[in-house]
Structures are given as C-alpha cells and as structure tokens.
mmCIF file of C-alpha atoms in Angstrom:
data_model
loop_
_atom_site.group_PDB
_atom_site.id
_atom_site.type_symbol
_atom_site.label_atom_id
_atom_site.label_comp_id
_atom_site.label_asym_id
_atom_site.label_seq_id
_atom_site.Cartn_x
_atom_site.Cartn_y
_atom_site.Cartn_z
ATOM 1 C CA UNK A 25 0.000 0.000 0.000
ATOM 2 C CA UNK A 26 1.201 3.593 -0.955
ATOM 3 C CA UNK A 27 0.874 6.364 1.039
ATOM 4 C CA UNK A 28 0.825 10.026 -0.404
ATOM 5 C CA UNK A 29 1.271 13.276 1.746
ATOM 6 C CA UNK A 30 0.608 16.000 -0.455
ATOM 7 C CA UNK A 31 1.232 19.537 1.133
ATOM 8 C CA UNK A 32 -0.987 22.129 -0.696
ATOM 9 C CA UNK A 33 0.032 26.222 -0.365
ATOM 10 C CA UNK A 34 -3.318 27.158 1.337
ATOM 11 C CA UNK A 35 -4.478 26.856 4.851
ATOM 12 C CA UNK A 36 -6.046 29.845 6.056
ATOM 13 C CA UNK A 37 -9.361 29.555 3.834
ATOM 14 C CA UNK A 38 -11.517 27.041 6.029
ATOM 15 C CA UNK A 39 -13.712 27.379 2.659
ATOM 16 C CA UNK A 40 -10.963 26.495 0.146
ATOM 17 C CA UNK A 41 -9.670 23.464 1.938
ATOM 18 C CA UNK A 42 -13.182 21.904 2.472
ATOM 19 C CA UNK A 43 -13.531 22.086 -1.560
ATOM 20 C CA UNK A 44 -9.605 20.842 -1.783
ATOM 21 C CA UNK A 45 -10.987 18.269 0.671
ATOM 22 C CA UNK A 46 -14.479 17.498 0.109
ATOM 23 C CA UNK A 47 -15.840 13.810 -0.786
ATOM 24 C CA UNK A 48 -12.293 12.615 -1.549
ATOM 25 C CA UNK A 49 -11.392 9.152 -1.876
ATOM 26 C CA UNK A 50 -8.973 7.661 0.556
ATOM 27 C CA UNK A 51 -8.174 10.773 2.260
ATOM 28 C CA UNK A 52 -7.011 9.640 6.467
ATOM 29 C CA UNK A 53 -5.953 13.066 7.299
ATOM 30 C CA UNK A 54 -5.913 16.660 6.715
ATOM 31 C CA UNK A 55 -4.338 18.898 9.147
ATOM 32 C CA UNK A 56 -4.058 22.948 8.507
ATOM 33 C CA UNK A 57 -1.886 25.872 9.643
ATOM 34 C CA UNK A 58 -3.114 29.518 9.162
ATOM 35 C CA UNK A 59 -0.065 30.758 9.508
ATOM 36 C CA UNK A 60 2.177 28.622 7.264
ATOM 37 C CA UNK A 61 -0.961 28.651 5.000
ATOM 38 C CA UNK A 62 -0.698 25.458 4.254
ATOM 39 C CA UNK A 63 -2.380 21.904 4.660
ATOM 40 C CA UNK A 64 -0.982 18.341 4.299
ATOM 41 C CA UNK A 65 -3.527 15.791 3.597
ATOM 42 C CA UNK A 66 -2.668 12.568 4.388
ATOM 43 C CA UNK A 67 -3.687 10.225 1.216
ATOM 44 C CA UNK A 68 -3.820 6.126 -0.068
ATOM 45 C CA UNK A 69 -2.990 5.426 -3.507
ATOM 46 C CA UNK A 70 -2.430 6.974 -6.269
ATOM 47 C CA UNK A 71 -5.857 8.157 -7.616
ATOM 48 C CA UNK A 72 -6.616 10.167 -4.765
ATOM 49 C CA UNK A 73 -3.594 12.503 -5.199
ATOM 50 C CA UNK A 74 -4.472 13.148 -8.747
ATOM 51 C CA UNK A 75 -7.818 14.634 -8.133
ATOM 52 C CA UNK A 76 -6.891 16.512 -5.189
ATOM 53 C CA UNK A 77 -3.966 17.455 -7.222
ATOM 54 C CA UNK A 78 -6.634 19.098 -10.001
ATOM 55 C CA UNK A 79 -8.534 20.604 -7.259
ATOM 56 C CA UNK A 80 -5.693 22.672 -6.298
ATOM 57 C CA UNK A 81 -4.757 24.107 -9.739
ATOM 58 C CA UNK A 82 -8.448 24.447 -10.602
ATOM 59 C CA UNK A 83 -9.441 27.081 -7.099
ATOM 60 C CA UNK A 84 -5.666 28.091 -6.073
ATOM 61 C CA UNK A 85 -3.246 30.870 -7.047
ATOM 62 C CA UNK A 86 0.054 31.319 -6.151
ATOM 63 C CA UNK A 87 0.525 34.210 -6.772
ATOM 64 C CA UNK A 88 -1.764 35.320 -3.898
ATOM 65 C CA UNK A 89 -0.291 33.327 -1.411
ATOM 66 C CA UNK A 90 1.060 34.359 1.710
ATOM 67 C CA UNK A 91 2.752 32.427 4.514
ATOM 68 C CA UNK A 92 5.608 31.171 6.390
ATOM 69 C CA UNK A 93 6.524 28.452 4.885
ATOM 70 C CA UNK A 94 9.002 28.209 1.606
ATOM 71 C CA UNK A 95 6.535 26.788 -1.261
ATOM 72 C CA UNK A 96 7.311 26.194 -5.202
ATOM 73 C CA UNK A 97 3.753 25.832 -6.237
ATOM 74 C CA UNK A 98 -0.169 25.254 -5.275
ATOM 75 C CA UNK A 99 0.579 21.342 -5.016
ATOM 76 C CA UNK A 100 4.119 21.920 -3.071
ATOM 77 C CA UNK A 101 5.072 18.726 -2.431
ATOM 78 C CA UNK A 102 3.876 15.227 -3.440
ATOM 79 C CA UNK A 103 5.387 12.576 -2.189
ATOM 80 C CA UNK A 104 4.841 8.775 -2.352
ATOM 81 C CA UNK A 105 5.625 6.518 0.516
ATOM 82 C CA UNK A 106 5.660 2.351 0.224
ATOM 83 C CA UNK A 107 4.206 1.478 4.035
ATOM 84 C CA UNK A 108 4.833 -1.455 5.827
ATOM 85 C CA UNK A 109 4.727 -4.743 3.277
ATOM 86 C CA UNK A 110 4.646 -2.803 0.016
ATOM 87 C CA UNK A 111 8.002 -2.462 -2.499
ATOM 88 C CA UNK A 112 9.716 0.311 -2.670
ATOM 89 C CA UNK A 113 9.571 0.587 -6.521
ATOM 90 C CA UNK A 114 6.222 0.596 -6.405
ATOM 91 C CA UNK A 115 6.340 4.307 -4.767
ATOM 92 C CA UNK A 116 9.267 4.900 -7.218
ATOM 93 C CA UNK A 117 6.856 4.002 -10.171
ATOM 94 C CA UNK A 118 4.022 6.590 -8.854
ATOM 95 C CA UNK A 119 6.389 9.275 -8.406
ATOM 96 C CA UNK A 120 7.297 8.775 -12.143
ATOM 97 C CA UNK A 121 3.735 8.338 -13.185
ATOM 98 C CA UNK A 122 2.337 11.348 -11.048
ATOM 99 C CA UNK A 123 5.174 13.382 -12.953
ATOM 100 C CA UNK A 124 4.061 12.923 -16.272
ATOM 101 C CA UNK A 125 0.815 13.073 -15.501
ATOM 102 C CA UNK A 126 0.763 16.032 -14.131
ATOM 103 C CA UNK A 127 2.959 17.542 -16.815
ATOM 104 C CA UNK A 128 0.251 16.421 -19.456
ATOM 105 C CA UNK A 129 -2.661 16.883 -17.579
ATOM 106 C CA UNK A 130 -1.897 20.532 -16.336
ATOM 107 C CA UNK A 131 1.423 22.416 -18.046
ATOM 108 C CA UNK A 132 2.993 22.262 -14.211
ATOM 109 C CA UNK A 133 6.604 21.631 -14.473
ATOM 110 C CA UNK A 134 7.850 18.886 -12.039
ATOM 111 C CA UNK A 135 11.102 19.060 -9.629
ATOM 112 C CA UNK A 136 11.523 15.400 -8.533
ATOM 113 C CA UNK A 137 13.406 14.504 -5.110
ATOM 114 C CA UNK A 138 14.430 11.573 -3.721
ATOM 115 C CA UNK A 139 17.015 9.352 -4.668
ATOM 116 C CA UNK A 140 18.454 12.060 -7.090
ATOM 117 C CA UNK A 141 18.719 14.967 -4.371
ATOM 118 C CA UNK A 142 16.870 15.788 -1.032
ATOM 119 C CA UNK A 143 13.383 17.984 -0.875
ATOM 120 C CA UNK A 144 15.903 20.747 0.884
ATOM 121 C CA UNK A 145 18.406 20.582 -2.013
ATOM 122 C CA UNK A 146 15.684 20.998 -4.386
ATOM 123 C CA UNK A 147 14.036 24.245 -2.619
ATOM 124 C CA UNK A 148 17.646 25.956 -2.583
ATOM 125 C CA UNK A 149 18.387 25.259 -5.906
ATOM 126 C CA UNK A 150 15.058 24.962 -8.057
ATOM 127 C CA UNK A 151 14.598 27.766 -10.724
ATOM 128 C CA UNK A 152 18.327 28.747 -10.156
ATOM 129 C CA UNK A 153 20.846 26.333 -10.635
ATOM 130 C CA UNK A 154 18.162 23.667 -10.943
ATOM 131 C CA UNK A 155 15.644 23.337 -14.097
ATOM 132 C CA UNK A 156 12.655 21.005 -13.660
ATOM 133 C CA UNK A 157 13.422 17.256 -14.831
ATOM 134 C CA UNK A 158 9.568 17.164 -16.746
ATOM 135 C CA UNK A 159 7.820 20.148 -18.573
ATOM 136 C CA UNK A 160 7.996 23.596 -18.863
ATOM 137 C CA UNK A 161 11.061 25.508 -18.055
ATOM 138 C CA UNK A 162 9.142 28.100 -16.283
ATOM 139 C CA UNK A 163 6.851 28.042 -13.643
ATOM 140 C CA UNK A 164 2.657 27.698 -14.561
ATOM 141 C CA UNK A 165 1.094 31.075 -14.159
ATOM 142 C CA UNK A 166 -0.853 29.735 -11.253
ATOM 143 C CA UNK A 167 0.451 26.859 -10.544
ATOM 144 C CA UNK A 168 3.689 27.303 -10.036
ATOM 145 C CA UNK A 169 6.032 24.454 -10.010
ATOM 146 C CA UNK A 170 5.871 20.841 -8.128
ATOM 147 C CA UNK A 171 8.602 18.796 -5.953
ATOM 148 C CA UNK A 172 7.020 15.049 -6.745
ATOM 149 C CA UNK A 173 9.511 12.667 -4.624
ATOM 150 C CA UNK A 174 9.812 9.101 -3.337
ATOM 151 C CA UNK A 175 10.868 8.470 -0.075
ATOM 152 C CA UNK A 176 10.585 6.884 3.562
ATOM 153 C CA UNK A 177 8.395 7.474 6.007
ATOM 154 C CA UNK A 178 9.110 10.637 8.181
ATOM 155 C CA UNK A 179 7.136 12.488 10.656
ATOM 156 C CA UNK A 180 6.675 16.144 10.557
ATOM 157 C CA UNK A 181 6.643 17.527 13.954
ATOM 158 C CA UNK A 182 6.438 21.286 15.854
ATOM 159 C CA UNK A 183 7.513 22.553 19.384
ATOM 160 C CA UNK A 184 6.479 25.699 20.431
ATOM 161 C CA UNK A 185 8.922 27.968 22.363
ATOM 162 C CA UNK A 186 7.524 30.655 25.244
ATOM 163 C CA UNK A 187 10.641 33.017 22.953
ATOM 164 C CA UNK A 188 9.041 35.930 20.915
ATOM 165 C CA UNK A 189 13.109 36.397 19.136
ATOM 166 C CA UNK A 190 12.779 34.610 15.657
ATOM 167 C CA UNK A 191 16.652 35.147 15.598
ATOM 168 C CA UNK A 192 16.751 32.712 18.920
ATOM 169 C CA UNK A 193 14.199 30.845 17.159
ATOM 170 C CA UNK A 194 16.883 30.214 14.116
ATOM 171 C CA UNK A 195 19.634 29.792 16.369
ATOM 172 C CA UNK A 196 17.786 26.670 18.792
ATOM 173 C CA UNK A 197 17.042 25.033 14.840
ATOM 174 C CA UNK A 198 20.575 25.539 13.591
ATOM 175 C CA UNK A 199 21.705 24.102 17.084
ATOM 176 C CA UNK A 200 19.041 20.965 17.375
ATOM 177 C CA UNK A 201 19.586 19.857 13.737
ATOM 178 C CA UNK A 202 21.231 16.442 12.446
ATOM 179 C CA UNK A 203 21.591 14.030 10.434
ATOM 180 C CA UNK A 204 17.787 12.342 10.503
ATOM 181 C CA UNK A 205 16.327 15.355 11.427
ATOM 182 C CA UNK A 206 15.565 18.236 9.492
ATOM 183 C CA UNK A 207 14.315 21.750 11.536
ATOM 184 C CA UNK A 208 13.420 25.339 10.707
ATOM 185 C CA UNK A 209 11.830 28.060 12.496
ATOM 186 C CA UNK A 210 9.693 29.896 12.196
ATOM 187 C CA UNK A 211 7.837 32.964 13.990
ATOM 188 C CA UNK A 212 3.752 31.967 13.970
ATOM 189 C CA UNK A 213 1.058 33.766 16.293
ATOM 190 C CA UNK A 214 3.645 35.868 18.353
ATOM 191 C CA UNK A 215 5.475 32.599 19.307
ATOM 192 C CA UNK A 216 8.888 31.155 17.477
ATOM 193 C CA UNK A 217 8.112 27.399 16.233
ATOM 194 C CA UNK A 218 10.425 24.917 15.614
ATOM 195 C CA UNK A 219 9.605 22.805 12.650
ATOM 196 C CA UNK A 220 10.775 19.698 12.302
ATOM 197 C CA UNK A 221 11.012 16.622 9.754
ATOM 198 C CA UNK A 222 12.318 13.015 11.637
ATOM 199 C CA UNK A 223 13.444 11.461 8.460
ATOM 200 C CA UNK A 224 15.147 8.622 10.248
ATOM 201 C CA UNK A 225 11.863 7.362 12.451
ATOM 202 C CA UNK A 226 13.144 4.230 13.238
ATOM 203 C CA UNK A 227 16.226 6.249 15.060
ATOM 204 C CA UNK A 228 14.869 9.204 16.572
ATOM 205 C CA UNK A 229 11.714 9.066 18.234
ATOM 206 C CA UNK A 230 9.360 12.023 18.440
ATOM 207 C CA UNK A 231 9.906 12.105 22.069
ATOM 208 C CA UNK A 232 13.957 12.190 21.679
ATOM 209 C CA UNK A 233 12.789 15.047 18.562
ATOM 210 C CA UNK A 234 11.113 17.360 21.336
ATOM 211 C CA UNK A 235 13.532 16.368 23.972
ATOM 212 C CA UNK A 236 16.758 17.846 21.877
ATOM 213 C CA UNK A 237 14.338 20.844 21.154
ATOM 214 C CA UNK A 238 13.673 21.529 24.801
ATOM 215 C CA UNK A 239 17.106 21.081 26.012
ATOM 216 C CA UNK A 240 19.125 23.319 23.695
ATOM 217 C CA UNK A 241 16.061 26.093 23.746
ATOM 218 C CA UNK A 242 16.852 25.899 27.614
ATOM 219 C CA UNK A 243 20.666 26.948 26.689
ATOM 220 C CA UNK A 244 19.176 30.329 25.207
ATOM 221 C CA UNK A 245 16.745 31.111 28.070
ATOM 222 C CA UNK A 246 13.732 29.413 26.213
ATOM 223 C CA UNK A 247 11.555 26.436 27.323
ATOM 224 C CA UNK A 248 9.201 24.434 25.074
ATOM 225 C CA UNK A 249 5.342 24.620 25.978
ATOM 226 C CA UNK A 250 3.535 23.065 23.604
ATOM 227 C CA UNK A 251 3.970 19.965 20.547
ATOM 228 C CA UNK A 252 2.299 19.336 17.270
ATOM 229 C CA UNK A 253 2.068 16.420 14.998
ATOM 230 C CA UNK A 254 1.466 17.312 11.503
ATOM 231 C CA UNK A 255 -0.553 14.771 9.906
ATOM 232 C CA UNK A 256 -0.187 10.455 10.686
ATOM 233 C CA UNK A 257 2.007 8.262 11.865
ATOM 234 C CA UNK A 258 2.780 4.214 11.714
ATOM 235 C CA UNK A 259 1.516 2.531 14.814
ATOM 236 C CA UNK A 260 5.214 1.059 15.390
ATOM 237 C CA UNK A 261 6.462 4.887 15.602
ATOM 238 C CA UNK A 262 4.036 5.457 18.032
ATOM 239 C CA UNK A 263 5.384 2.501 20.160
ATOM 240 C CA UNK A 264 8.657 3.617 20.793
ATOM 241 C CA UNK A 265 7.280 6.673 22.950
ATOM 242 C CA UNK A 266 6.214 6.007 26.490
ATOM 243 C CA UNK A 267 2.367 5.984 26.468
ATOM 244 C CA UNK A 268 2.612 8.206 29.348
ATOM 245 C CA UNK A 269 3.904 10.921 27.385
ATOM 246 C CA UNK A 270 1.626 10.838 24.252
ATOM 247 C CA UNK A 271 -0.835 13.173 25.417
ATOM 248 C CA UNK A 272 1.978 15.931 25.953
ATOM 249 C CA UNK A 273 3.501 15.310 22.880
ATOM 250 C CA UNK A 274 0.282 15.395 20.914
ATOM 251 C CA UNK A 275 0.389 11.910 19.700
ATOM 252 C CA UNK A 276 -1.575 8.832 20.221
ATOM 253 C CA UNK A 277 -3.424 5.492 18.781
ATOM 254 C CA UNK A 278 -6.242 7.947 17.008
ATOM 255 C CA UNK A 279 -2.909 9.788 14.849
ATOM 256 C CA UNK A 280 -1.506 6.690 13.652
ATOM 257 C CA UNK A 281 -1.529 5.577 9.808
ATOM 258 C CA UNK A 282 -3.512 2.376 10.671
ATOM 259 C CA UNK A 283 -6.162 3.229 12.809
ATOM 260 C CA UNK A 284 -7.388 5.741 10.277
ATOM 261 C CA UNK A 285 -7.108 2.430 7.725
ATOM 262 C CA UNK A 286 -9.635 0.729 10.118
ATOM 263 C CA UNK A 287 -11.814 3.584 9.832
ATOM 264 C CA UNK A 288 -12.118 4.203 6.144
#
C-alpha cells in the first residue's frame, strides 16, 4: 500500500480546503496551519492525489499566497511513501507516473526529489541552478512548479517555544539539527516554532525530537510549551514513545496511519 502526503500552499481559507478536501477518496488526514498557509492531507494510492492534485490548480493561485513556509507551487510537495509490506519501486513508479501526468494533464513543471537529491536541495536550488526534470522551463502562471519525490516514512513535527526572538528561534534550529532530522523556524502567532522533519523514524523518536528541542532552547533562556504532529504516523512509531507521554507530545493510537485504515 502507498501512502501520499501532499502539502498544498493554502491553509487559512476554512472554505478552500473543504472544496480541496471534500468527498475525496482515501483521504485519512488533513491537518491545517493559518499561519504557514498550508495543509498536508494525508492520502492512499495513487488516484486520490491526482484529483486533489486538479482541485488545487483548478481554485488556487500562487501568486496570492502568503505564509511562512518556503513553497514552489499550489501542489508543493507530493510525495509517495511504500508502508509497511509494500516495495519500494512501487512508490518509485508513482512518483514517475504522477510526474508525467501532471505535466500532461496541467502544463505544471515537475522538480523530482528523492534518490536524485533531497526535498531541501531541491528548494535551494530549483529555478536557479536547478531546471525542472519534466515540462515547462518556467513556472505555470498559477500553478507554479511541483517537488514530486519518493521516499521513507518521516514524521513532521512542531515545538512551540515561550521566545518571541525569531533570531533565537533560528539559532535553537541551527543548534538541534542532524543528520535524521531536518528543523526550521519559524515565527507563527507571536510565538517562534520549531519545525521539524524526523526522516530517520526508526532512530529518533518524536519524544527524543522534542527532547533535543527543549534542552538546547533551555541553553538560550527558552523552554518548550507546547507539541504538534502534523498529519499520521505508523503505529510502530508510536510505540517507541512512552504511552505516558503521548498526550503531551500530541500523539496517540487515534494519529496513527492504521487506525485511520480501520476507519475508512
């Protein structure tokens, strides 16, 4: 089974995301931020992320966006994740086919990620010393562009800081980052947030994710005070955290990949 987290530039319209979201097949999760105006929507298949995919260059604009968070395009980032029992080249193959498809379908030139280079590598680079691998060689008018990728499963993950300083805020993601986890910050309702990406699940835990956080933010006079899972996780992710602590960390059985599955 594939999953598919797509992360579409608009999450401040309650409006626009119920259309994005409305009546769509095998969708377990979508989970919205105002202020990065953005939502991830947590998808099976590879249907599903086509017509969601449509939605999003048929109502959205980029050139009207605003919001925190660096973004190439209306359909930022598609990737396609081989769970627990499925191949690997069978996510490989729907990257591929979501690429062209999307380059026939709708003119929006594709930046692909994964084995190749890393999402990061691809947001410094794209448009600059990096040209799309399918379609046009400029960005749709509306669209924008698309970073289509394969990869493994990760879990995107915020602590928020009691520090107003987005400079502090920089400093605590500069200082928690490592290999396996990816962070930025960012400065969101009068708070600094750190975001983060745990790319290497099976090694660092979400707890041991907010744990680094909290302990270098203490080393600049900050504390954390509150967590945030953005979209699912696998059940066996989940495990590795003490159950006492899930609630805190804003995790639990009801977040995980597989008891949405049950609940289709």
């Amino acid at each position: 089974m594939l999953e598919c987290v797509v992360n579409i530039s608009e999450g401040s319209d309650a409006r626009l995301v119920g259309q994005l979201a409305g009546d769509l097949n095998d969708l377990l999760d979508v989970h919205s931020d105002a202020d990065h105006n953005r939502s991830v929507f947590t998808l099976i298949g590879t249907e599903a992320p086509r017509e969601l995919a449509s939605r999003a260059v048929r109502l959205l604009d980029i050139n009207r966006h605003s919001g925190v968070h660096p973004r190439l395009g209306v359909v930022d980032v598609v990737p396609f994740v081989a769970l627990e029992g499925s191949a690997d080249d069978a996510a490989a193959a729907a990257r591929d086919e979501f690429a062209e498809w999307i380059v026939d379908t709708h003119r929006v030139p594709v930046f692909l990620y994964g084995p190749e280079r890393p999402l990061p590598d691809v947001r410094r680079r794209a448009w600059k010393s990096l040209a799309p691998d399918r379609g046009p060689n400029a960005p749709h008018p509306t669209a924008g562009a698309v970073c289509v990728g394969v990869r493994e499963v990760l879990v995107a993950y915020n602590v928020v800081l009691d520090s107003h300083d987005p400079d502090v805020g920089r400093r605590i993601a500069n200082a928690v980052r490592m290999p396996g986890l990816r962070t930025l910050a960012f400065a969101v309702s009068g708070t600094v947030q750190i975001s983060m990406n745990i790319v290497e699940a099976d090694r660092i835990s979400v707890s041991d994710a907010y744990d680094r956080v909290a302990e270098v933010a203490s080393s600049f006079g900050a504390a954390a005070v509150g967590a945030e899972l953005v979209g699912l996780l696998p059940r066996k992710i989940l495990d590795r955290v003490d159950e006492t602590r899930w609630s805190a960390l804003d995790i639990g059985v009801e977040k995980t990949i597989e008891w949405r599955l049950s609940r289709r």
